[in-house]
CSV table of C-alpha atoms in Angstrom, one decimal:
chain,number,residue,atom,x,y,z
A,1,GLY,CA,0.0,0.0,0.0
A,2,ALA,CA,0.9,3.7,-0.2
A,3,GLY,CA,3.4,4.9,2.3
A,4,VAL,CA,3.8,8.3,3.9
A,5,SER,CA,4.3,11.0,1.3
A,6,GLN,CA,5.7,14.5,1.7
A,7,SER,CA,5.8,17.5,-0.6
A,8,PRO,CA,7.7,19.2,-1.9
A,9,SER,CA,10.8,17.0,-1.8
A,10,ASN,CA,13.1,20.0,-2.0
A,11,LYS,CA,12.4,23.6,-1.1
A,12,VAL,CA,14.7,26.6,-1.5
A,13,THR,CA,13.6,29.8,0.0
A,14,GLU,CA,15.0,33.2,1.0
A,15,LYS,CA,15.5,34.2,4.5
A,16,GLY,CA,12.4,35.9,5.9
A,17,LYS,CA,9.9,34.1,3.7
A,18,ASP,CA,7.2,31.7,5.0
A,19,VAL,CA,7.2,28.0,3.9
A,20,GLU,CA,4.6,25.2,4.1
A,21,LEU,CA,5.5,21.6,4.1
A,22,ARG,CA,2.9,18.9,3.5
A,23,CYS,CA,2.6,15.4,4.8
A,24,ASP,CA,0.1,12.7,3.8
A,25,PRO,CA,0.1,9.9,6.3
A,26,ILE,CA,-0.7,6.2,5.7
A,27,SER,CA,-4.5,5.8,5.6
A,28,GLY,CA,-5.9,4.7,8.9
A,29,HIS,CA,-3.0,5.8,11.0
A,30,THR,CA,-4.2,7.9,13.9
A,31,ALA,CA,-0.9,9.4,14.9
A,32,LEU,CA,1.3,11.8,12.9
A,33,TYR,CA,4.7,13.2,13.9
A,34,TRP,CA,7.0,15.8,12.5
A,35,TYR,CA,10.8,15.6,13.0
A,36,ARG,CA,13.7,17.6,11.9
A,37,GLN,CA,17.1,16.2,10.8
A,38,SER,CA,20.0,18.5,10.6
A,39,LEU,CA,23.8,18.2,10.8
A,40,GLY,CA,25.0,18.4,14.3
A,41,GLN,CA,21.5,18.1,15.8
A,42,GLY,CA,20.5,14.6,14.6
A,43,LEU,CA,16.8,13.8,14.6
A,44,GLU,CA,14.7,16.1,16.7
A,45,PHE,CA,11.0,15.7,17.5
A,46,LEU,CA,8.9,18.8,16.6
A,47,ILE,CA,5.2,18.0,17.1
A,48,TYR,CA,2.8,15.1,17.5
A,49,PHE,CA,-0.9,14.7,16.6
A,50,GLN,CA,-3.0,11.8,18.0
A,51,GLY,CA,-6.6,11.6,16.8
A,52,ASN,CA,-8.7,14.5,18.0
A,53,SER,CA,-6.5,15.3,21.0
A,54,ALA,CA,-4.6,18.5,21.4
A,55,PRO,CA,-1.2,18.2,19.7
A,56,ASP,CA,2.0,17.8,21.7
A,57,LYS,CA,4.0,20.9,20.6
A,58,SER,CA,6.8,20.5,23.1
A,59,GLY,CA,9.4,20.0,20.4
A,60,LEU,CA,8.7,23.2,18.3
A,61,PRO,CA,11.9,25.3,18.5
A,62,SER,CA,10.2,28.7,18.3
A,63,ASP,CA,6.8,30.4,17.8
A,64,ARG,CA,7.7,30.7,14.1
A,65,PHE,CA,6.9,27.0,13.7
A,66,SER,CA,3.3,25.7,13.7
A,67,ALA,CA,1.5,22.7,12.3
A,68,GLU,CA,-2.1,21.7,11.5
A,69,ARG,CA,-3.7,18.4,10.8
A,70,THR,CA,-7.0,18.7,9.0
A,71,GLY,CA,-9.6,16.0,9.2
A,72,GLY,CA,-7.3,13.7,11.0
A,73,SER,CA,-5.3,13.1,7.9
A,74,VAL,CA,-3.1,15.5,6.0
A,75,SER,CA,-0.8,17.7,8.0
A,76,THR,CA,1.0,21.0,7.1
A,77,LEU,CA,4.0,22.3,8.9
A,78,THR,CA,4.5,26.1,8.5
A,79,ILE,CA,7.6,28.0,9.2
A,80,GLN,CA,7.2,31.7,9.3
A,81,ARG,CA,10.0,34.2,8.6
A,82,THR,CA,12.5,31.5,7.8
A,83,GLN,CA,16.1,31.7,9.1
A,84,GLN,CA,19.2,30.0,7.8
A,85,GLU,CA,19.3,27.8,10.9
A,86,ASP,CA,15.9,26.3,9.8
A,87,SER,CA,17.7,24.6,6.9
A,88,ALA,CA,17.3,20.9,7.5
A,89,VAL,CA,15.4,17.8,6.3
A,90,TYR,CA,11.9,17.8,7.7
A,91,LEU,CA,10.5,14.2,8.2
A,92,CYS,CA,7.0,13.2,8.8
A,93,ALA,CA,5.9,9.9,10.3
A,94,SER,CA,2.7,8.2,11.0
A,95,SER,CA,1.6,5.2,13.2
A,96,PHE,CA,-1.3,3.2,14.2
A,97,GLN,CA,-1.4,3.6,18.0
A,98,SER,CA,-1.3,0.1,19.5
A,99,GLY,CA,0.5,-1.5,22.3
A,100,ARG,CA,1.0,-4.5,20.0
A,101,THR,CA,3.0,-2.5,17.5
A,102,GLY,CA,4.8,-0.2,20.0
A,103,ASN,CA,3.7,2.8,18.0
A,104,GLU,CA,5.9,1.7,15.1
A,105,GLN,CA,6.4,4.8,13.0
A,106,PHE,CA,6.6,4.8,9.3
A,107,PHE,CA,8.6,7.7,7.8
A,108,GLY,CA,8.2,9.7,4.6
A,109,PRO,CA,11.1,10.6,2.4
A,110,GLY,CA,11.4,14.1,3.9
A,111,THR,CA,11.4,17.6,2.6
A,112,ARG,CA,14.9,19.2,2.3
A,113,LEU,CA,14.6,22.9,3.2
A,114,THR,CA,17.3,25.3,2.3
A,115,VAL,CA,17.1,28.9,3.5
A,116,LEU,CA,19.4,31.2,1.6
B,1,ALA,CA,12.9,12.1,30.7
B,2,GLN,CA,14.1,9.6,28.2
B,3,SER,CA,17.4,9.8,26.3
B,4,VAL,CA,19.4,7.6,24.0
B,5,THR,CA,23.2,7.4,23.6
B,6,GLN,CA,24.8,5.8,20.7
B,7,LEU,CA,28.3,5.3,21.8
B,8,ASP,CA,30.1,5.3,18.4
B,9,SER,CA,29.5,8.1,15.9
B,10,GLN,CA,31.4,6.1,13.2
B,11,VAL,CA,32.2,2.5,12.8
B,12,PRO,CA,34.5,1.4,9.9
B,13,VAL,CA,34.6,-2.3,9.1
B,14,PHE,CA,35.7,-4.6,6.4
B,15,GLU,CA,33.2,-6.7,4.3
B,16,GLU,CA,32.2,-10.0,5.9
B,17,ALA,CA,33.4,-8.9,9.4
B,18,PRO,CA,31.0,-8.9,12.3
B,19,VAL,CA,29.8,-5.6,13.7
B,20,GLU,CA,28.1,-4.3,16.8
B,21,LEU,CA,26.6,-0.8,17.1
B,22,ARG,CA,26.1,0.2,20.7
B,23,CYS,CA,23.0,1.9,22.1
B,24,ASN,CA,22.2,2.8,25.7
B,25,TYR,CA,19.0,4.4,26.9
B,26,SER,CA,17.7,6.0,30.0
B,27,SER,CA,14.1,5.9,31.1
B,28,SER,CA,12.2,5.6,34.4
B,29,VAL,CA,9.4,3.6,32.8
B,30,SER,CA,9.0,0.7,30.4
B,31,VAL,CA,9.8,1.7,26.8
B,32,TYR,CA,9.7,0.3,23.3
B,33,LEU,CA,13.1,0.3,21.5
B,34,PHE,CA,13.8,0.6,17.8
B,35,TRP,CA,16.7,0.6,15.3
B,36,TYR,CA,16.2,2.5,12.1
B,37,VAL,CA,18.5,2.6,9.1
B,38,GLN,CA,19.0,5.5,6.7
B,39,TYR,CA,20.7,4.7,3.4
B,40,PRO,CA,22.4,7.5,1.6
B,41,ASN,CA,19.8,10.0,0.3
B,42,GLN,CA,16.9,7.9,1.5
B,43,GLY,CA,14.4,8.0,4.3
B,44,LEU,CA,14.3,6.1,7.5
B,45,GLN,CA,13.5,2.4,7.4
B,46,LEU,CA,12.7,0.2,10.4
B,47,LEU,CA,15.3,-2.5,11.0
B,48,LEU,CA,13.9,-4.1,14.1
B,49,LYS,CA,12.0,-3.4,17.3
B,50,TYR,CA,11.7,-4.6,20.9
B,51,LEU,CA,8.3,-4.4,22.5
B,52,SER,CA,8.2,-7.2,25.1
B,53,GLY,CA,9.0,-10.8,25.4
B,54,SER,CA,12.2,-12.4,24.1
B,55,THR,CA,15.1,-10.1,24.6
B,56,LEU,CA,16.8,-11.1,21.3
B,57,VAL,CA,15.0,-9.6,18.4
B,58,LYS,CA,15.7,-10.3,14.7
B,59,GLY,CA,15.2,-7.8,12.0
B,60,ILE,CA,15.7,-7.4,8.3
B,61,ASN,CA,18.9,-7.9,6.4
B,62,GLY,CA,20.4,-10.3,9.0
B,63,PHE,CA,20.5,-7.8,11.8
B,64,GLU,CA,19.6,-8.6,15.4
B,65,ALA,CA,19.6,-6.8,18.7
B,66,GLU,CA,19.5,-7.8,22.3
B,67,PHE,CA,17.6,-5.9,25.0
B,68,ASN,CA,19.4,-5.8,28.3
B,69,LYS,CA,17.3,-4.2,31.0
B,70,SER,CA,19.9,-4.3,33.7
B,71,GLN,CA,22.4,-2.5,31.5
B,72,THR,CA,19.7,-0.4,29.8
B,73,SER,CA,21.2,-1.4,26.4
B,74,PHE,CA,19.9,-2.4,23.0
B,75,HIS,CA,23.0,-3.1,20.9
B,76,LEU,CA,22.7,-4.0,17.2
B,77,ARG,CA,24.7,-6.8,15.7
B,78,LYS,CA,25.3,-8.5,12.4
B,79,PRO,CA,27.7,-11.5,12.1
B,80,SER,CA,28.9,-10.6,8.6
B,81,VAL,CA,28.4,-7.3,6.9
B,82,HIS,CA,28.1,-6.4,3.2
B,83,ILE,CA,29.1,-3.3,1.3
B,84,SER,CA,25.4,-2.6,1.0
B,85,ASP,CA,25.1,-2.2,4.8
B,86,THR,CA,26.9,1.1,4.6
B,87,ALA,CA,24.4,3.6,6.0
B,88,GLU,CA,23.5,5.6,9.1
B,89,TYR,CA,21.9,3.7,12.0
B,90,PHE,CA,19.6,5.3,14.6
B,91,CYS,CA,18.6,3.8,17.9
B,92,ALA,CA,15.3,5.2,19.3
B,93,VAL,CA,13.1,4.9,22.3
B,94,THR,CA,9.5,5.7,23.0
B,95,GLN,CA,6.7,5.1,25.4
B,96,ALA,CA,3.1,4.4,24.4
B,97,GLY,CA,1.6,7.5,23.0
B,98,THR,CA,4.8,9.6,22.6
B,99,ALA,CA,7.2,10.5,19.9
B,100,LEU,CA,10.5,8.8,19.3
B,101,ILE,CA,13.6,10.0,21.0
B,102,PHE,CA,16.6,9.3,18.7
B,103,GLY,CA,20.2,8.8,19.4
B,104,LYS,CA,22.7,10.9,17.3
B,105,GLY,CA,23.3,8.1,14.9
B,106,THR,CA,26.2,5.8,14.0
B,107,THR,CA,27.7,5.8,10.5
B,108,LEU,CA,28.6,2.3,9.4
B,109,SER,CA,31.1,2.2,6.6
B,110,VAL,CA,31.8,-1.1,5.1
B,111,SER,CA,34.8,-1.4,2.8
B,112,SER,CA,36.2,-4.3,0.7
């Protein structure tokens, strides 16, 4: 079946511009996660959606970052007034919350963001 | 709070040699443990996971890992590596209903 998809695959933007990154999770997965992968920082958790519950935003690095998940499916990560330090690969993952699967997360290919 | 430490940032080995990638975690509660692999210019792929039960878990591509609760470790092993195993390997921990906490990653370089 279809995996997690992300768009665009690459995004180059100028400092100060806003960007939107999109994630389509696996159908039926109730949980959706955003992570950031950058040199020197490894993989960092950003935000987590589970069903209709309030999202866990504890990983967002600043108030320039926000995310929405509409209809319990597609999610958009928005970065306002981008800075050069925002350059990274943004990864989305989804999972079917179950103790039997241990919340195994399936990752998309990522969006490589470059801020000039 | 949970954390994951991957003790080696880079591991160079020759083809057909055995390899062990070390991972230690800290958590005050029961956790699930994972190893993910990232091949060059590709996304993350699950290698194996420990949820409960047998402490020796087998994954794809001949990898296995052993959960050691007393040492809070989850080391990854393969008895004979191939050139194609060259990749970055991430150890991760999670509790039910939370995000993954990743280690910094270990780059495995296999040469002939």
